[in-house]
Amino acid sequence: MSIKCFEDVIAWQKAQDIAVIVYKEFKNNNDWDFRSQICRASVSISNNIAEGFDRATKPEFKRFLYIALASNSEVRSMLHLGLRLGYINEKTFKTLLSQSEEVAKIISGLIKSLIPKP
C-alpha cells in the first residue's frame, strides 16, 4: 500500500488517537494553562505530520516530522507533570506514555527513511 495522503500515515493516525485521549482526560481540568498546553501540543503532533506531508518535498516533510517529534516530547513531559500534580492516574499516564513512545519510534523511522542514501 502506498501512502497517498497524510491520513494514510500510521504516525498521523496514532497521534490523532493520543490527541483524542488527551482532550477527553483533561477536559474538566481546572488548570486552564496546563490543559491548554497539553491539548495544543497533542494536536500539534498530527497537524505537523499532515502539514509536512502536503508540502510534497522530502526535506520539508522531514523538517515537519522533527517538529512533530518535538511536540510529542512536549506531551510526554506534560504527562509526567500531570501525574506528579495528580491530574491523571498512573494507568492513564502509562497508557498515554506508551502510545507517545510508539509514535516517537514511528516518526523517527519516517525521518530516517527520508535521509538520502549515499
Coordinates of C-alpha atoms in Angstrom, one line a residue, residues 21-76:
I21 CA -7.5 10.8 24.7
V22 CA -5.7 13.9 26.0
Y23 CA -8.7 16.0 25.2
K24 CA -11.1 13.6 27.0
E25 CA -8.8 13.1 30.0
F26 CA -8.2 16.8 30.6
K27 CA -11.5 18.4 29.5
N28 CA -12.6 19.0 33.1
N29 CA -9.2 20.0 34.4
N30 CA -9.5 23.4 36.1
D31 CA -5.8 24.3 35.5
W32 CA -6.5 26.1 32.2
D33 CA -2.9 26.8 31.4
F34 CA -1.9 23.1 31.8
R35 CA -4.9 21.9 29.9
S36 CA -4.4 24.3 27.0
Q37 CA -0.7 23.5 26.7
I38 CA -1.1 19.7 26.7
C39 CA -4.0 19.8 24.3
R40 CA -2.3 22.1 21.9
A41 CA 0.9 20.0 22.0
S42 CA -1.0 16.8 21.4
V43 CA -2.8 18.2 18.4
S44 CA 0.4 19.7 17.1
I45 CA 1.9 16.1 16.5
S46 CA -0.6 15.1 13.9
N47 CA -1.0 18.6 12.4
N48 CA 2.7 18.8 11.7
I49 CA 2.8 15.4 10.1
A50 CA -0.1 16.4 7.9
E51 CA 1.4 19.8 7.0
G52 CA 4.8 18.3 6.3
F53 CA 3.3 15.6 4.1
D54 CA 1.4 18.0 2.0
R55 CA 4.5 20.2 1.4
A56 CA 5.3 17.4 -1.0
T57 CA 9.1 17.5 -0.7
K58 CA 11.2 15.2 1.4
P59 CA 13.2 18.0 3.1
E60 CA 10.0 19.8 4.1
F61 CA 8.4 16.6 5.3
K62 CA 11.4 15.7 7.3
R63 CA 11.5 19.2 8.9
F64 CA 7.9 19.0 9.9
L65 CA 8.4 15.4 11.3
Y66 CA 11.1 16.8 13.6
I67 CA 8.6 19.4 14.8
A68 CA 6.0 16.7 15.3
L69 CA 8.6 14.7 17.3
A70 CA 9.3 17.7 19.5
S71 CA 5.6 18.2 20.1
N72 CA 5.4 14.6 21.1
S73 CA 8.2 15.1 23.6
E74 CA 6.3 18.0 25.0
V75 CA 3.3 15.9 25.5
R76 CA 5.4 13.3 27.3

